[in-house]
XYZ file of N, CA, C and O in Angstrom:
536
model
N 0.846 -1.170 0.000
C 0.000 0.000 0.000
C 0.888 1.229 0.000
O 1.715 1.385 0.899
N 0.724 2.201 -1.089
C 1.426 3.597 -0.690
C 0.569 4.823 -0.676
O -0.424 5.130 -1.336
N 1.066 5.276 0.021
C 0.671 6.762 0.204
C 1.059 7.981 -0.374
O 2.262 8.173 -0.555
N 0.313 8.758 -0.665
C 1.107 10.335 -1.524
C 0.995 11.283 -0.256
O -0.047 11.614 0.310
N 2.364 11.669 0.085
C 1.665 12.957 1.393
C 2.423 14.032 0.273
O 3.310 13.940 -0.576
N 1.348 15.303 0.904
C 2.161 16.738 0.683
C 2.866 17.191 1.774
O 2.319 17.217 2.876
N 3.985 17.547 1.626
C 4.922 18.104 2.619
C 4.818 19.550 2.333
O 4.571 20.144 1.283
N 5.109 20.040 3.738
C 4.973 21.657 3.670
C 5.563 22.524 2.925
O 5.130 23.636 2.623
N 7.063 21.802 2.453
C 7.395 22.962 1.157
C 6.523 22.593 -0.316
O 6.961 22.997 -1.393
N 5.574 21.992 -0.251
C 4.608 21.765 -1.164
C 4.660 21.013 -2.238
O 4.042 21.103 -3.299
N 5.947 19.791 -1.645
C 6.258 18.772 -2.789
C 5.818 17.546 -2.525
O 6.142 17.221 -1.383
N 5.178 16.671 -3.126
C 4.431 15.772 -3.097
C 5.691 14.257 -2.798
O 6.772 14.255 -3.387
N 5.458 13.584 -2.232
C 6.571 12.351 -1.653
C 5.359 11.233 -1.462
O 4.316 11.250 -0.809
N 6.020 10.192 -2.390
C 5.316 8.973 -2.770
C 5.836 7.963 -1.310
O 6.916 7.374 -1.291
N 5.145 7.938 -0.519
C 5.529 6.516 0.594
C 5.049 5.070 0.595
O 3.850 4.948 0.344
N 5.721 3.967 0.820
C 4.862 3.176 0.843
C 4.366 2.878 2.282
O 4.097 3.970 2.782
N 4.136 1.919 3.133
C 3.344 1.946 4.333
C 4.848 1.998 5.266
O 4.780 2.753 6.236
N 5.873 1.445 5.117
C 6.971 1.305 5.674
C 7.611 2.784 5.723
O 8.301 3.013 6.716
N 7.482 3.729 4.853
C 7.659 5.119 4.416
C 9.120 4.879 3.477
O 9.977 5.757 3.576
N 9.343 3.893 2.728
C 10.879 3.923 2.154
C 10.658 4.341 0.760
O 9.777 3.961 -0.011
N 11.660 5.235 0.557
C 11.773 5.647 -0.852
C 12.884 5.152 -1.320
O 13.824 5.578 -0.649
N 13.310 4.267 -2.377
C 14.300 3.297 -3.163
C 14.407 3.767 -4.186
O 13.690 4.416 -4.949
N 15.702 3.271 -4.168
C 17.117 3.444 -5.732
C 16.251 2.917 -6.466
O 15.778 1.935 -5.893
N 15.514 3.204 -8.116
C 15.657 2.284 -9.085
C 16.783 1.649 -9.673
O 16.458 0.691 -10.375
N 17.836 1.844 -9.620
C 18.584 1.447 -10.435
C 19.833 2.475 -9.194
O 19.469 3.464 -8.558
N 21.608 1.727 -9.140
C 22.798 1.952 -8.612
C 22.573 3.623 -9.562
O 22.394 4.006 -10.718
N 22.782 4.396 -7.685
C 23.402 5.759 -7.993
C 24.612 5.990 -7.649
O 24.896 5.436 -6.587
N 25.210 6.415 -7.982
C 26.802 6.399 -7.442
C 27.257 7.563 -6.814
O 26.840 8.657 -7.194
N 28.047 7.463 -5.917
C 28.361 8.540 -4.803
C 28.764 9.890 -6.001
O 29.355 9.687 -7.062
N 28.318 11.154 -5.551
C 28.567 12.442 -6.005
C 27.302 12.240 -7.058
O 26.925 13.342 -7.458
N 26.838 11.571 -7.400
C 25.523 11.934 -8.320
C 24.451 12.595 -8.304
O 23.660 11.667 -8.135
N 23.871 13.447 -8.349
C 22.774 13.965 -8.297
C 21.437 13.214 -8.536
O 21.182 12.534 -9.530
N 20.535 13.462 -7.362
C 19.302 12.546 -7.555
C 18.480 13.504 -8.313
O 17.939 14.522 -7.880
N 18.461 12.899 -9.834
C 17.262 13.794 -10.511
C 15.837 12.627 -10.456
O 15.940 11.604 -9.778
N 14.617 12.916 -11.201
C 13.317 12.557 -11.088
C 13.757 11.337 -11.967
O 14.603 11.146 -12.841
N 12.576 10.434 -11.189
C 13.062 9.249 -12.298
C 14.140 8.106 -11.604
O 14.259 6.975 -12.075
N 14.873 8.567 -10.456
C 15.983 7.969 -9.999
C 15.350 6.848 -8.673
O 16.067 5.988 -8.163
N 14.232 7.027 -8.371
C 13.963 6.911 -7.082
C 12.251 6.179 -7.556
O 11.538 6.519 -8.499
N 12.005 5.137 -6.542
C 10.843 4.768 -6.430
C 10.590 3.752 -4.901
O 11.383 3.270 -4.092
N 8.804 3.737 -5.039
C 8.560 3.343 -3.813
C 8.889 1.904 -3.465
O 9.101 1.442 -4.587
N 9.051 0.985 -2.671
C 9.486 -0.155 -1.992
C 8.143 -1.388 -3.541
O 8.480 -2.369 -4.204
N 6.930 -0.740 -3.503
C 6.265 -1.562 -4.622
C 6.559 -1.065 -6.002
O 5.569 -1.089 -6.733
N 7.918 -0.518 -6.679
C 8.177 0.068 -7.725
C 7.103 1.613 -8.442
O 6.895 1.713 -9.652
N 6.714 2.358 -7.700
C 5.944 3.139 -7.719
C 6.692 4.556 -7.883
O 7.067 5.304 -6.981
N 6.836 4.763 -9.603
C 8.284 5.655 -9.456
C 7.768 7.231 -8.713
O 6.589 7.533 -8.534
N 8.703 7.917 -8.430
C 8.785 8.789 -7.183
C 9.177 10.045 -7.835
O 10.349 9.910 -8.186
N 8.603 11.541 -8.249
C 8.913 12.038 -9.290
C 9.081 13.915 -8.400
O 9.684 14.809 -8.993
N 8.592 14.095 -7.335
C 7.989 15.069 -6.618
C 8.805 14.286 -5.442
O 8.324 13.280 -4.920
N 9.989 14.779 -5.087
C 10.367 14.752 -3.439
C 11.527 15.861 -3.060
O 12.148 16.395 -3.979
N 11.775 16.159 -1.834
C 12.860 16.635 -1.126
C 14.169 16.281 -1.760
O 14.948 17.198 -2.018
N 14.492 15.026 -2.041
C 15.272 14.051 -1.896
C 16.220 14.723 -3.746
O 17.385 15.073 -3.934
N 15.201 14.645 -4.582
C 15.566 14.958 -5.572
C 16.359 16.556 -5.774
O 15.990 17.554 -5.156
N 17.605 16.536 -6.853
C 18.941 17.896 -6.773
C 19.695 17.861 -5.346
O 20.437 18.754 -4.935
N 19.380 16.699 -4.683
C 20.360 16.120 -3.434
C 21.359 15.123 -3.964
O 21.059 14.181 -4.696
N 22.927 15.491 -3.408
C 23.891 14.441 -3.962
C 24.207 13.256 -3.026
O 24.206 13.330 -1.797
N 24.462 12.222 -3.711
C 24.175 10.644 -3.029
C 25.713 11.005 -2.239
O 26.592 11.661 -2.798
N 25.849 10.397 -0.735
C 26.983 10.463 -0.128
C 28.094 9.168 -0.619
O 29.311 9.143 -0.804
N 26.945 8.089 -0.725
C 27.733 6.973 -1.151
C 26.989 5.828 -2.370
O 25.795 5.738 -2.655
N 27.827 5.258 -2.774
C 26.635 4.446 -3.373
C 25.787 3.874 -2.964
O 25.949 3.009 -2.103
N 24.386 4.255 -3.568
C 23.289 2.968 -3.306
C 22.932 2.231 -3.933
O 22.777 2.499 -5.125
N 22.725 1.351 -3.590
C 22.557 0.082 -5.031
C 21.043 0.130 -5.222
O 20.478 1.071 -4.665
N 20.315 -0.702 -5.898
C 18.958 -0.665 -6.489
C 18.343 -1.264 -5.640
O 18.691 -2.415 -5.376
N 17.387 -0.741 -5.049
C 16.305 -1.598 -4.075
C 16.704 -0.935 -2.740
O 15.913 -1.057 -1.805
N 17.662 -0.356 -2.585
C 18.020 0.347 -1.113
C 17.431 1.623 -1.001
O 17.055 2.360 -1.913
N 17.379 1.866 0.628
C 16.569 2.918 0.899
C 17.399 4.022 0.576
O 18.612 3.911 0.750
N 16.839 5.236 0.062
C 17.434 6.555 -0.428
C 16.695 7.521 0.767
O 15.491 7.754 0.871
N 17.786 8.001 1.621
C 17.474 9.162 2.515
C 17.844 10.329 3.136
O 19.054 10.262 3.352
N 17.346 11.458 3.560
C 18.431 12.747 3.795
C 19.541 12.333 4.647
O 20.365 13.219 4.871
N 19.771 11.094 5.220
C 20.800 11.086 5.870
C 22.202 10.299 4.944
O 23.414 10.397 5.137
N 21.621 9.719 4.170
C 22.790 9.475 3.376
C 22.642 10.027 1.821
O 22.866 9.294 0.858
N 22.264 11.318 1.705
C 22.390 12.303 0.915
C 23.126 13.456 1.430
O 23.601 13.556 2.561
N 23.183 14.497 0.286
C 23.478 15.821 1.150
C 23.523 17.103 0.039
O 23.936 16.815 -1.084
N 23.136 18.438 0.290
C 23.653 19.577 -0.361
C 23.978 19.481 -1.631
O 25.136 19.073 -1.547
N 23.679 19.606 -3.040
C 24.595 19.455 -4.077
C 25.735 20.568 -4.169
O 25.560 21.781 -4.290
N 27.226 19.712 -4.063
C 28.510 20.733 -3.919
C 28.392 21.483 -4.683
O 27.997 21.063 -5.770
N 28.670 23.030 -4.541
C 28.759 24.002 -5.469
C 30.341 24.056 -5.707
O 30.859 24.133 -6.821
N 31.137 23.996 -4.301
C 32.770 24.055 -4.016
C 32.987 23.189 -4.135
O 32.220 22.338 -3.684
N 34.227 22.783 -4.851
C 35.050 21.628 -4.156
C 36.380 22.003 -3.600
O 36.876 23.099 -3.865
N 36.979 21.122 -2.831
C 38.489 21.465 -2.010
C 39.212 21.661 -3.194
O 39.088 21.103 -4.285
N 40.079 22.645 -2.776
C 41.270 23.577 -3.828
C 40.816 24.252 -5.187
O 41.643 24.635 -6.014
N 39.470 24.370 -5.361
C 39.327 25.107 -5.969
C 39.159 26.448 -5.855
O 38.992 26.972 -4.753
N 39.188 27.177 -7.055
C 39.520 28.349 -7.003
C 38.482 29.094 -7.322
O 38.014 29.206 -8.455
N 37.939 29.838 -5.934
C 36.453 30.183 -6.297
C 36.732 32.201 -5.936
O 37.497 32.861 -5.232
N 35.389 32.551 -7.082
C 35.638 34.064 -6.520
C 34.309 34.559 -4.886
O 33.171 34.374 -4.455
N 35.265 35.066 -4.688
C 34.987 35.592 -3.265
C 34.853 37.288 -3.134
O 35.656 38.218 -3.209
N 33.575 37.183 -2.928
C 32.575 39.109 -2.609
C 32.631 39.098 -1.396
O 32.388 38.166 -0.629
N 33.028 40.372 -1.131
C 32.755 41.390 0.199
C 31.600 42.519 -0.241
O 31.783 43.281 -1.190
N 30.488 42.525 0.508
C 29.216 43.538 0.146
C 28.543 44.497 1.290
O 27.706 44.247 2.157
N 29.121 45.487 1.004
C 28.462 46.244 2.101
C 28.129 47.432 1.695
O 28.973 48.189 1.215
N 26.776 47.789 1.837
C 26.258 48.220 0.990
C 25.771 48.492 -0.422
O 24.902 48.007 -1.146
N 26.951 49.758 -0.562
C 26.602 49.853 -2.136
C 28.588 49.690 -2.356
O 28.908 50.157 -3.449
N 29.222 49.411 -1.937
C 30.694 48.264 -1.907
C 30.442 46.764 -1.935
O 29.865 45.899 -1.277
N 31.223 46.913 -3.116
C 31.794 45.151 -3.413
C 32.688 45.223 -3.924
O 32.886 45.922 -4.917
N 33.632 44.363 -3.258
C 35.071 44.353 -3.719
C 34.661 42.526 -4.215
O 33.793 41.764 -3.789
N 35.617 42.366 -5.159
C 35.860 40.791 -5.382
C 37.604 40.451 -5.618
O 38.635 41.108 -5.760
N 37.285 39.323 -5.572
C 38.903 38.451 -5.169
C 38.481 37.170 -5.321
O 37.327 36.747 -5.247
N 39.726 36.435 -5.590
C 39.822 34.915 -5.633
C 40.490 34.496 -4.073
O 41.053 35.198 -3.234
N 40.150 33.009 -4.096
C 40.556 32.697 -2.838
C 40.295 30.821 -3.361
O 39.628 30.362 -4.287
N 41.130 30.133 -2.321
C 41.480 28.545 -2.848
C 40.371 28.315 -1.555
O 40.383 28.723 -0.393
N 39.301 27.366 -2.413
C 38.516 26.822 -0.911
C 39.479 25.280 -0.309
O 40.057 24.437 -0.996
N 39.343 25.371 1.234
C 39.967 24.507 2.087
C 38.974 23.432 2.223
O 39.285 22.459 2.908
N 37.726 23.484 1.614
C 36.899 22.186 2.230
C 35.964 22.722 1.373
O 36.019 23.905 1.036
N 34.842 21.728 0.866
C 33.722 21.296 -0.398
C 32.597 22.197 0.734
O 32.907 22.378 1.912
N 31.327 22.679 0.156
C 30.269 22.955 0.233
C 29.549 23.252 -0.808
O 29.696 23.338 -2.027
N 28.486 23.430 0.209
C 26.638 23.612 -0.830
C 26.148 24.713 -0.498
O 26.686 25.448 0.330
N 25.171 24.954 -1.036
C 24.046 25.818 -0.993
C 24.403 26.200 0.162
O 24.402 25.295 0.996
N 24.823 27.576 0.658
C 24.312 28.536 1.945
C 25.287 27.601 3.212
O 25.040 27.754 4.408
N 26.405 26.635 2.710
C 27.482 26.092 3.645
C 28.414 27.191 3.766
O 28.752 27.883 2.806
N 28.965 27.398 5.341
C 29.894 28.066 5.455
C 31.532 27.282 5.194
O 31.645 26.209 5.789
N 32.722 27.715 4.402
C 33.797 27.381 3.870
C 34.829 28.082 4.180
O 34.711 29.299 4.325
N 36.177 27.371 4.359
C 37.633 28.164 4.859
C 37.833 28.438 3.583
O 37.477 27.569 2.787
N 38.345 29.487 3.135
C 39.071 29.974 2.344
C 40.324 30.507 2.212
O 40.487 31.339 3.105
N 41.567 30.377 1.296
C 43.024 30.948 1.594
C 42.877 32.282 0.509
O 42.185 31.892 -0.432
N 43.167 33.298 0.370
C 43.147 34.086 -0.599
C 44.220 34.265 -1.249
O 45.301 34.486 -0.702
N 44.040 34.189 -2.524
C 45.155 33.833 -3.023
C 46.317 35.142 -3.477
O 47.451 34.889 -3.884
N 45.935 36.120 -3.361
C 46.672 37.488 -3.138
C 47.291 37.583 -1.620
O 48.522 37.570 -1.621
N 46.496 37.704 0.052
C 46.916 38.047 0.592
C 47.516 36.717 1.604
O 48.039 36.947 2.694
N 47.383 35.616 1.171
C 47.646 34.273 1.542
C 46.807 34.302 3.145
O 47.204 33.564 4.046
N 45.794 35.109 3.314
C 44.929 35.155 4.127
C 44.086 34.269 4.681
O 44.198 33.717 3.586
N 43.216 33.453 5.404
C 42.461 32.731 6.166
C 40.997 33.266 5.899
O 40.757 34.149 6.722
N 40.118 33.086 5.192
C 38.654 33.802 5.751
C 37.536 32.960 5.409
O 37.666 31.917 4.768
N 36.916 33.212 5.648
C 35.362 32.072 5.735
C 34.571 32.986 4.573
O 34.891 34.059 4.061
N 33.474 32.168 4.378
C 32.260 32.541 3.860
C 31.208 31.845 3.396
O 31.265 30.688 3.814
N 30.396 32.019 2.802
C 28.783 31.777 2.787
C 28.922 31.133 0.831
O 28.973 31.987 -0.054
N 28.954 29.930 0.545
C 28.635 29.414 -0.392
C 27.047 29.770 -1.161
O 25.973 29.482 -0.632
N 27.198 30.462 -2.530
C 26.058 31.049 -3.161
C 25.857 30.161 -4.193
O 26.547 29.231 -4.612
N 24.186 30.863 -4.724
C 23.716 29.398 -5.705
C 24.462 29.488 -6.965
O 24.293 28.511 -7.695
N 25.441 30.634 -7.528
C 26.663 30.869 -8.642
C 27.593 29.740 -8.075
O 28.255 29.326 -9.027
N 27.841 29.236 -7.214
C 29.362 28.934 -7.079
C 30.408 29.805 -6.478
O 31.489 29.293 -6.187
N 30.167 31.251 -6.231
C 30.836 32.082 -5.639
C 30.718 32.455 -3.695
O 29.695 32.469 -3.011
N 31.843 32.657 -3.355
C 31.060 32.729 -1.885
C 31.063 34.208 -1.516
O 31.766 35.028 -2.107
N 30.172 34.534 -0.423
C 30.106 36.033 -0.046
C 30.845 35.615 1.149
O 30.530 34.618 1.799
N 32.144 36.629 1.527
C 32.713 36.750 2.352
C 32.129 37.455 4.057
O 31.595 38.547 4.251
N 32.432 36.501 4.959
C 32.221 36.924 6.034
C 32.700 37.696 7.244
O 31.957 37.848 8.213
């Protein structure tokens, strides 16, 4: 037996009575769960969830449960790359490059080295790929 609930950000998630949402088919770690990837425990494909533009942490094979805990954020950063970095205040913005020290997503905070002042600084990962400095 499955169920359709609406969830409050207003996306529809196919459950079956157990509530598991399953791999159709091996996703492989860093993949992006697009529509189509995912169905219910009675093959009931799953097209409307949370779950989906979330990257798989590790592989799951087909028939295994797919869940926010072994998903996460799709990386915008990855380590040592070379991302540009805004300072905004007000009607000032300065920009600069800077080497990120560690991967993030959407609205993750990240170490950054700058690559001019060989500096230390954090910031706020944006939906460009760029981070706003903190």
């Amino acid at each position: 037996m499955s169920i359709v609930a609406t969830l409050a950000s207003g996306f529809m998630l196919a459950l079956t009575a157990s509530g598991a949402v399953v791999a159709e088919d091996v996703i492989r770690s860093g993949e992006v769960i697009s529509p189509g990837m995912l169905v219910t425990e009675d093959g009931t494909p799953v097209f409307d969830s949370p779950l989906i533009g979330r990257e798989v942490r590790r592989t799951v094979y087909a028939g295994r449960e797919v869940s926010m805990e072994n998903t996460q954020s799709q990386r915008l950063v990855s380590r040592n790359q070379v991302v540009t970095v805004k300072y905004i205040r007000g009607g000032l913005e300065i920009s600069t490059t800077a080497r990120a020290m560690e991967e993030g997503g959407l609205n993750d905070t990240v170490s950054l080295i700058n690559t001019n002042s060989r500096k230390m600084v954090s910031g706020v990962v944006q939906s460009g790929g760029w981070v706003l400095a903190q």
